[in-house]
mmCIF file of C-alpha atoms and ligand atoms in Angstrom:
data_model
loop_
_atom_site.group_PDB
_atom_site.id
_atom_site.type_symbol
_atom_site.label_atom_id
_atom_site.label_comp_id
_atom_site.label_asym_id
_atom_site.label_seq_id
_atom_site.Cartn_x
_atom_site.Cartn_y
_atom_site.Cartn_z
ATOM 1 C CA UNK A 1 -205.765 -53.506 1.415
ATOM 2 C CA UNK A 2 -206.340 -52.938 5.166
ATOM 3 C CA UNK A 3 -209.796 -51.888 5.350
ATOM 4 C CA UNK A 4 -211.247 -49.488 7.876
ATOM 5 C CA UNK A 5 -212.383 -51.078 10.909
ATOM 6 C CA UNK A 6 -215.795 -48.642 10.545
ATOM 7 C CA UNK A 7 -216.469 -48.991 7.115
ATOM 8 C CA UNK A 8 -214.181 -51.281 5.491
ATOM 9 C CA UNK A 9 -213.009 -48.366 2.875
ATOM 10 C CA UNK A 10 -209.048 -48.567 2.457
ATOM 11 C CA UNK A 11 -207.173 -47.515 5.583
ATOM 12 C CA UNK A 12 -204.889 -44.516 5.702
ATOM 13 C CA UNK A 13 -203.607 -44.930 9.400
ATOM 14 C CA UNK A 14 -203.467 -47.543 11.621
ATOM 15 C CA UNK A 15 -203.527 -46.259 15.346
ATOM 16 C CA UNK A 16 -201.510 -48.612 17.529
ATOM 17 C CA UNK A 17 -202.886 -47.149 20.681
ATOM 18 C CA UNK A 18 -206.359 -47.828 19.649
ATOM 19 C CA UNK A 19 -205.598 -50.705 17.395
ATOM 20 C CA UNK A 20 -207.887 -49.325 14.675
ATOM 21 C CA UNK A 21 -207.588 -49.268 11.113
ATOM 22 C CA UNK A 22 -209.126 -45.822 9.700
ATOM 23 C CA UNK A 23 -210.055 -44.510 6.392
ATOM 24 C CA UNK A 24 -209.722 -40.741 5.651
ATOM 25 C CA UNK A 25 -213.195 -39.793 6.522
ATOM 26 C CA UNK A 26 -213.174 -42.078 9.995
ATOM 27 C CA UNK A 27 -209.693 -40.487 10.551
ATOM 28 C CA UNK A 28 -211.101 -36.775 10.125
ATOM 29 C CA UNK A 29 -213.960 -37.798 12.461
ATOM 30 C CA UNK A 30 -211.570 -39.074 15.106
ATOM 31 C CA UNK A 31 -209.188 -36.346 15.084
ATOM 32 C CA UNK A 32 -212.229 -33.969 15.000
ATOM 33 C CA UNK A 33 -213.558 -36.020 18.151
ATOM 34 C CA UNK A 34 -210.551 -35.369 20.334
ATOM 35 C CA UNK A 35 -210.386 -31.696 19.206
ATOM 36 C CA UNK A 36 -214.083 -31.205 20.509
ATOM 37 C CA UNK A 37 -213.321 -32.823 23.500
ATOM 38 C CA UNK A 38 -210.432 -31.003 24.398
ATOM 39 C CA UNK A 39 -212.179 -27.550 23.696
ATOM 40 C CA UNK A 40 -215.308 -28.877 25.534
ATOM 41 C CA UNK A 41 -213.499 -29.010 28.753
ATOM 42 C CA UNK A 42 -212.571 -25.354 28.347
ATOM 43 C CA UNK A 43 -216.037 -24.200 28.236
ATOM 44 C CA UNK A 44 -215.143 -21.237 25.706
ATOM 45 C CA UNK A 45 -217.444 -22.653 22.907
ATOM 46 C CA UNK A 46 -220.508 -23.038 25.429
ATOM 47 C CA UNK A 47 -221.186 -19.179 24.918
ATOM 48 C CA UNK A 48 -220.746 -16.746 22.188
ATOM 49 C CA UNK A 49 -217.064 -16.731 21.433
ATOM 50 C CA UNK A 50 -214.326 -14.535 19.659
ATOM 51 C CA UNK A 51 -211.215 -17.018 19.792
ATOM 52 C CA UNK A 52 -207.599 -15.726 18.438
ATOM 53 C CA UNK A 53 -206.153 -18.606 16.567
ATOM 54 C CA UNK A 54 -202.275 -18.481 16.521
ATOM 55 C CA UNK A 55 -201.174 -19.106 13.124
ATOM 56 C CA UNK A 56 -197.422 -19.776 12.058
ATOM 57 C CA UNK A 57 -198.024 -21.463 8.605
ATOM 58 C CA UNK A 58 -197.108 -24.818 9.928
ATOM 59 C CA UNK A 59 -198.674 -28.038 9.770
ATOM 60 C CA UNK A 60 -200.137 -28.013 13.346
ATOM 61 C CA UNK A 61 -201.667 -24.319 13.392
ATOM 62 C CA UNK A 62 -202.532 -24.615 9.819
ATOM 63 C CA UNK A 63 -204.756 -28.235 10.764
ATOM 64 C CA UNK A 64 -206.093 -26.429 13.996
ATOM 65 C CA UNK A 65 -207.526 -23.543 11.789
ATOM 66 C CA UNK A 66 -209.060 -25.716 9.512
ATOM 67 C CA UNK A 67 -210.547 -28.143 12.222
ATOM 68 C CA UNK A 68 -211.990 -25.089 14.119
ATOM 69 C CA UNK A 69 -213.521 -23.723 10.909
ATOM 70 C CA UNK A 70 -215.024 -27.322 10.112
ATOM 71 C CA UNK A 71 -216.114 -27.239 13.878
ATOM 72 C CA UNK A 72 -217.779 -24.088 14.090
ATOM 73 C CA UNK A 73 -218.687 -22.764 10.471
ATOM 74 C CA UNK A 74 -222.540 -23.089 11.648
ATOM 75 C CA UNK A 75 -222.116 -20.784 14.987
ATOM 76 C CA UNK A 76 -222.754 -17.431 13.882
ATOM 77 C CA UNK A 77 -221.648 -16.399 17.772
ATOM 78 C CA UNK A 78 -218.423 -17.774 16.899
ATOM 79 C CA UNK A 79 -215.598 -15.758 15.454
ATOM 80 C CA UNK A 80 -212.242 -17.210 14.705
ATOM 81 C CA UNK A 81 -209.420 -14.340 13.951
ATOM 82 C CA UNK A 82 -206.033 -15.725 13.095
ATOM 83 C CA UNK A 83 -203.105 -14.026 14.488
ATOM 84 C CA UNK A 84 -199.420 -14.517 13.186
ATOM 85 C CA UNK A 85 -196.206 -12.955 14.122
ATOM 86 C CA UNK A 86 -193.362 -11.736 12.089
ATOM 87 C CA UNK A 87 -190.299 -12.614 14.316
ATOM 88 C CA UNK A 88 -188.023 -11.349 11.269
ATOM 89 C CA UNK A 89 -186.024 -14.585 10.670
ATOM 90 C CA UNK A 90 -184.974 -14.149 6.664
ATOM 91 C CA UNK A 91 -185.393 -17.414 4.931
ATOM 92 C CA UNK A 92 -187.946 -18.760 6.918
ATOM 93 C CA UNK A 93 -190.834 -16.467 8.364
ATOM 94 C CA UNK A 94 -191.699 -14.790 4.799
ATOM 95 C CA UNK A 95 -192.713 -17.968 3.182
ATOM 96 C CA UNK A 96 -194.797 -19.254 6.321
ATOM 97 C CA UNK A 97 -196.597 -15.966 6.567
ATOM 98 C CA UNK A 98 -197.693 -16.108 2.618
ATOM 99 C CA UNK A 99 -199.019 -19.692 3.119
ATOM 100 C CA UNK A 100 -200.432 -19.070 6.585
ATOM 101 C CA UNK A 101 -202.151 -16.085 4.924
ATOM 102 C CA UNK A 102 -203.494 -17.755 1.954
ATOM 103 C CA UNK A 103 -204.823 -20.340 4.112
ATOM 104 C CA UNK A 104 -206.610 -17.939 6.742
ATOM 105 C CA UNK A 105 -208.233 -16.334 2.990
ATOM 106 C CA UNK A 106 -209.077 -19.503 1.710
ATOM 107 C CA UNK A 107 -211.148 -20.251 4.931
ATOM 108 C CA UNK A 108 -212.537 -16.530 4.928
ATOM 109 C CA UNK A 109 -211.093 -16.146 8.460
ATOM 110 C CA UNK A 110 -209.506 -12.443 9.204
ATOM 111 C CA UNK A 111 -205.979 -12.425 10.188
ATOM 112 C CA UNK A 112 -203.750 -9.963 11.762
ATOM 113 C CA UNK A 113 -199.704 -9.781 11.911
ATOM 114 C CA UNK A 114 -197.701 -8.741 14.401
ATOM 115 C CA UNK A 115 -193.988 -7.558 13.994
ATOM 116 C CA UNK A 116 -191.508 -8.233 16.572
ATOM 117 C CA UNK A 117 -189.393 -5.479 14.954
ATOM 118 C CA UNK A 118 -192.549 -2.928 15.726
ATOM 119 C CA UNK A 119 -192.923 -4.053 19.269
ATOM 120 C CA UNK A 120 -189.093 -4.336 20.409
ATOM 121 C CA UNK A 121 -187.207 -2.482 18.134
ATOM 122 C CA UNK A 122 -185.541 -6.176 16.973
ATOM 123 C CA UNK A 123 -185.599 -8.752 14.701
ATOM 124 C CA UNK A 124 -184.504 -12.263 15.802
ATOM 125 C CA UNK A 125 -182.115 -12.600 13.195
ATOM 126 C CA UNK A 126 -180.747 -9.300 15.168
ATOM 127 C CA UNK A 127 -180.866 -11.006 18.265
ATOM 128 C CA UNK A 128 -179.084 -13.959 16.821
ATOM 129 C CA UNK A 129 -176.064 -11.896 15.532
ATOM 130 C CA UNK A 130 -175.883 -10.038 18.735
ATOM 131 C CA UNK A 131 -175.877 -13.222 20.654
ATOM 132 C CA UNK A 132 -173.358 -14.952 18.520
ATOM 133 C CA UNK A 133 -171.101 -11.832 19.016
ATOM 134 C CA UNK A 134 -171.716 -11.636 22.869
ATOM 135 C CA UNK A 135 -171.332 -15.348 23.179
ATOM 136 C CA UNK A 136 -174.859 -15.792 24.622
ATOM 137 C CA UNK A 137 -176.895 -18.339 23.212
ATOM 138 C CA UNK A 138 -180.480 -19.799 22.650
ATOM 139 C CA UNK A 139 -182.247 -16.844 20.480
ATOM 140 C CA UNK A 140 -185.094 -19.561 20.558
ATOM 141 C CA UNK A 141 -185.697 -19.025 24.063
ATOM 142 C CA UNK A 142 -185.910 -15.053 23.572
ATOM 143 C CA UNK A 143 -188.064 -15.500 20.321
ATOM 144 C CA UNK A 144 -190.459 -17.915 22.544
ATOM 145 C CA UNK A 145 -191.061 -15.388 25.218
ATOM 146 C CA UNK A 146 -191.598 -12.448 22.897
ATOM 147 C CA UNK A 147 -193.940 -14.502 20.498
ATOM 148 C CA UNK A 148 -195.664 -15.202 23.760
ATOM 149 C CA UNK A 149 -196.178 -11.784 24.689
ATOM 150 C CA UNK A 150 -196.995 -10.534 21.349
ATOM 151 C CA UNK A 151 -199.605 -13.058 20.841
ATOM 152 C CA UNK A 152 -201.178 -12.117 24.284
ATOM 153 C CA UNK A 153 -201.009 -8.693 23.513
ATOM 154 C CA UNK A 154 -202.652 -9.201 20.143
ATOM 155 C CA UNK A 155 -205.265 -11.510 21.877
ATOM 156 C CA UNK A 156 -206.067 -8.403 24.352
ATOM 157 C CA UNK A 157 -206.425 -5.970 21.470
ATOM 158 C CA UNK A 158 -208.979 -8.104 19.511
ATOM 159 C CA UNK A 159 -210.642 -8.477 22.935
ATOM 160 C CA UNK A 160 -210.584 -12.513 22.394
ATOM 161 C CA UNK A 161 -212.129 -14.377 25.003
ATOM 162 C CA UNK A 162 -209.262 -17.158 24.373
ATOM 163 C CA UNK A 163 -206.095 -17.746 22.541
ATOM 164 C CA UNK A 164 -205.895 -21.197 20.493
ATOM 165 C CA UNK A 165 -202.353 -22.258 20.046
ATOM 166 C CA UNK A 166 -201.650 -25.428 17.925
ATOM 167 C CA UNK A 167 -199.875 -27.745 20.790
ATOM 168 C CA UNK A 168 -200.043 -31.202 19.926
ATOM 169 C CA UNK A 169 -200.062 -34.683 22.096
ATOM 170 C CA UNK A 170 -196.430 -34.868 21.456
ATOM 171 C CA UNK A 171 -195.973 -31.369 22.556
ATOM 172 C CA UNK A 172 -197.821 -31.597 25.604
ATOM 173 C CA UNK A 173 -196.284 -34.768 26.813
ATOM 174 C CA UNK A 174 -192.752 -33.593 26.187
ATOM 175 C CA UNK A 175 -193.456 -30.426 28.275
ATOM 176 C CA UNK A 176 -194.921 -32.318 31.047
ATOM 177 C CA UNK A 177 -191.795 -34.853 31.312
ATOM 178 C CA UNK A 178 -189.348 -32.190 30.577
ATOM 179 C CA UNK A 179 -190.866 -30.096 33.594
ATOM 180 C CA UNK A 180 -190.647 -33.073 35.727
ATOM 181 C CA UNK A 181 -186.965 -34.101 35.163
ATOM 182 C CA UNK A 182 -186.102 -30.621 35.399
ATOM 183 C CA UNK A 183 -187.984 -29.900 38.213
ATOM 184 C CA UNK A 184 -189.392 -26.993 36.755
ATOM 185 C CA UNK A 185 -192.636 -26.596 38.612
ATOM 186 C CA UNK A 186 -193.476 -23.164 37.321
ATOM 187 C CA UNK A 187 -193.615 -24.894 33.944
ATOM 188 C CA UNK A 188 -195.452 -27.879 35.280
ATOM 189 C CA UNK A 189 -197.871 -25.414 36.705
ATOM 190 C CA UNK A 190 -198.266 -23.536 33.193
ATOM 191 C CA UNK A 191 -199.299 -26.905 31.863
ATOM 192 C CA UNK A 192 -202.102 -27.408 34.099
ATOM 193 C CA UNK A 193 -203.577 -24.199 34.351
ATOM 194 C CA UNK A 194 -204.110 -23.204 30.809
ATOM 195 C CA UNK A 195 -204.863 -20.056 31.926
ATOM 196 C CA UNK A 196 -201.462 -18.637 33.116
ATOM 197 C CA UNK A 197 -201.437 -15.320 31.091
ATOM 198 C CA UNK A 198 -203.946 -12.660 30.910
ATOM 199 C CA UNK A 199 -205.685 -14.212 27.823
ATOM 200 C CA UNK A 200 -207.205 -17.687 28.600
ATOM 201 C CA UNK A 201 -205.325 -20.466 26.744
ATOM 202 C CA UNK A 202 -206.939 -23.451 24.672
ATOM 203 C CA UNK A 203 -204.763 -26.049 23.114
ATOM 204 C CA UNK A 204 -207.149 -27.928 20.676
ATOM 205 C CA UNK A 205 -204.764 -30.264 19.712
ATOM 206 C CA UNK A 206 -203.681 -31.445 22.702
ATOM 207 C CA UNK A 207 -205.048 -35.050 22.408
ATOM 208 C CA UNK A 208 -203.990 -35.442 18.636
ATOM 209 C CA UNK A 209 -200.403 -37.058 17.762
ATOM 210 C CA UNK A 210 -198.028 -34.988 15.852
ATOM 211 C CA UNK A 211 -198.116 -37.983 13.293
ATOM 212 C CA UNK A 212 -201.813 -37.583 12.943
ATOM 213 C CA UNK A 213 -201.873 -33.804 12.743
ATOM 214 C CA UNK A 214 -199.592 -34.140 9.754
ATOM 215 C CA UNK A 215 -201.697 -36.690 8.002
ATOM 216 C CA UNK A 216 -205.024 -34.634 8.772
ATOM 217 C CA UNK A 217 -203.173 -31.682 7.344
ATOM 218 C CA UNK A 218 -202.219 -33.434 4.191
ATOM 219 C CA UNK A 219 -205.807 -34.755 3.895
ATOM 220 C CA UNK A 220 -206.820 -30.733 3.703
ATOM 221 C CA UNK A 221 -204.460 -30.043 1.121
ATOM 222 C CA UNK A 222 -201.940 -28.584 3.591
ATOM 223 C CA UNK A 223 -198.171 -29.645 2.582
ATOM 224 C CA UNK A 224 -195.158 -28.781 4.561
ATOM 225 C CA UNK A 225 -193.108 -26.118 3.260
ATOM 226 C CA UNK A 226 -189.819 -26.437 1.690
ATOM 227 C CA UNK A 227 -187.292 -25.393 4.030
ATOM 228 C CA UNK A 228 -189.620 -25.604 6.953
ATOM 229 C CA UNK A 229 -187.028 -25.773 9.978
ATOM 230 C CA UNK A 230 -186.235 -22.688 11.603
ATOM 231 C CA UNK A 231 -182.573 -21.693 11.593
ATOM 232 C CA UNK A 232 -182.664 -21.041 15.683
ATOM 233 C CA UNK A 233 -184.879 -23.973 16.721
ATOM 234 C CA UNK A 234 -182.662 -24.582 19.955
ATOM 235 C CA UNK A 235 -183.620 -25.920 23.530
ATOM 236 C CA UNK A 236 -181.319 -29.432 23.290
ATOM 237 C CA UNK A 237 -183.248 -30.793 26.107
ATOM 238 C CA UNK A 238 -186.596 -30.756 24.734
ATOM 239 C CA UNK A 239 -185.102 -32.645 21.679
ATOM 240 C CA UNK A 240 -183.670 -35.188 24.055
ATOM 241 C CA UNK A 241 -186.877 -35.561 26.112
ATOM 242 C CA UNK A 242 -188.776 -35.808 22.736
ATOM 243 C CA UNK A 243 -186.621 -38.708 21.286
ATOM 244 C CA UNK A 244 -186.906 -40.543 24.702
ATOM 245 C CA UNK A 245 -190.710 -39.954 24.792
ATOM 246 C CA UNK A 246 -190.815 -41.254 21.117
ATOM 247 C CA UNK A 247 -188.825 -44.161 21.522
ATOM 248 C CA UNK A 248 -191.225 -45.320 24.411
ATOM 249 C CA UNK A 249 -194.286 -44.504 22.818
ATOM 250 C CA UNK A 250 -193.209 -46.681 20.162
ATOM 251 C CA UNK A 251 -192.518 -49.501 22.475
ATOM 252 C CA UNK A 252 -195.188 -48.893 24.574
ATOM 253 C CA UNK A 253 -198.019 -47.551 22.505
ATOM 254 C CA UNK A 254 -200.618 -44.789 24.261
ATOM 255 C CA UNK A 255 -197.774 -43.487 26.792
ATOM 256 C CA UNK A 256 -198.058 -40.144 25.636
ATOM 257 C CA UNK A 257 -201.778 -40.228 26.197
ATOM 258 C CA UNK A 258 -201.124 -41.863 29.879
ATOM 259 C CA UNK A 259 -198.904 -39.048 30.779
ATOM 260 C CA UNK A 260 -201.373 -36.496 29.696
ATOM 261 C CA UNK A 261 -204.309 -38.275 31.557
ATOM 262 C CA UNK A 262 -202.578 -38.552 34.403
ATOM 263 C CA UNK A 263 -201.213 -35.053 34.615
ATOM 264 C CA UNK A 264 -204.818 -33.861 33.824
ATOM 265 C CA UNK A 265 -206.059 -35.617 37.152
ATOM 266 C CA UNK A 266 -204.012 -33.179 38.943
ATOM 267 C CA UNK A 267 -206.233 -30.995 40.926
ATOM 268 C CA UNK A 268 -206.082 -26.906 40.040
ATOM 269 C CA UNK A 269 -205.690 -25.109 42.794
HETATM 270 FE FE1 SF4 B 301 -188.921 -18.586 17.379
HETATM 271 FE FE2 SF4 B 301 -187.582 -20.688 18.062
HETATM 272 FE FE3 SF4 B 301 -189.957 -20.768 16.703
HETATM 273 FE FE4 SF4 B 301 -187.708 -20.325 15.447
HETATM 274 S S1 SF4 B 301 -188.446 -22.335 16.501
HETATM 275 S S2 SF4 B 301 -189.847 -19.177 15.325
HETATM 276 S S3 SF4 B 301 -186.574 -19.312 16.991
HETATM 277 S S4 SF4 B 301 -189.718 -19.909 18.827
#
């Protein structure tokens, strides 16, 4: 049995980048410390705050909601409201909405659901079949843009001070590298300025690796939903960049953190 480097209890994880073995309790402390660091620099929770939390039933957003609840349950001046989007994807979204609502109810966090069909008159299933007919492609790109608009709109309606999204360290590092590789300066700036929309965005999990979010979620009793991959998940380049970055980070632990840290040093104009 490998012991925790902090208390000698049984370790559940070895962090290559830090060289630490951690038991469940110290691992959870470590995840929450990273979340605290990420949100402290946004300043959002330094004052009374109402925060809309984008919840999609997946492990990232579910883990984020649990962690935010744990961190702020004693703060009477912090209000969390879960926001879910129903894109209209049969066989995928309904199960996730049920799981997401059950989680929010269990944590006693109010939630609202916004439907794409109600907002724009089309579901993503309908967009996908229209695209297939017209030989267009990538309903995922359309879905992402519309989800973003609906999330912003919901946060505005709720008069939220910020919108929290469940992007992990892997998501952020991948987006930064991909923006560089494709010369997408707007995308790059969007990564720097968390505040490109009308509602201030925060990414509480931006310092937490994807694999650790999965472990944190499992320790909170959140398990992956069967049939969990969206049928329209697209963006071939994103998948390619992710593979390259994963391989590099495996051989050179800490690469994703280095990418994020160097990026954070770029001054915001
Ligand atoms: Fe929408 Fe793409 Fe997410 Fe599927 S993977 S829900 S299509 S944004």
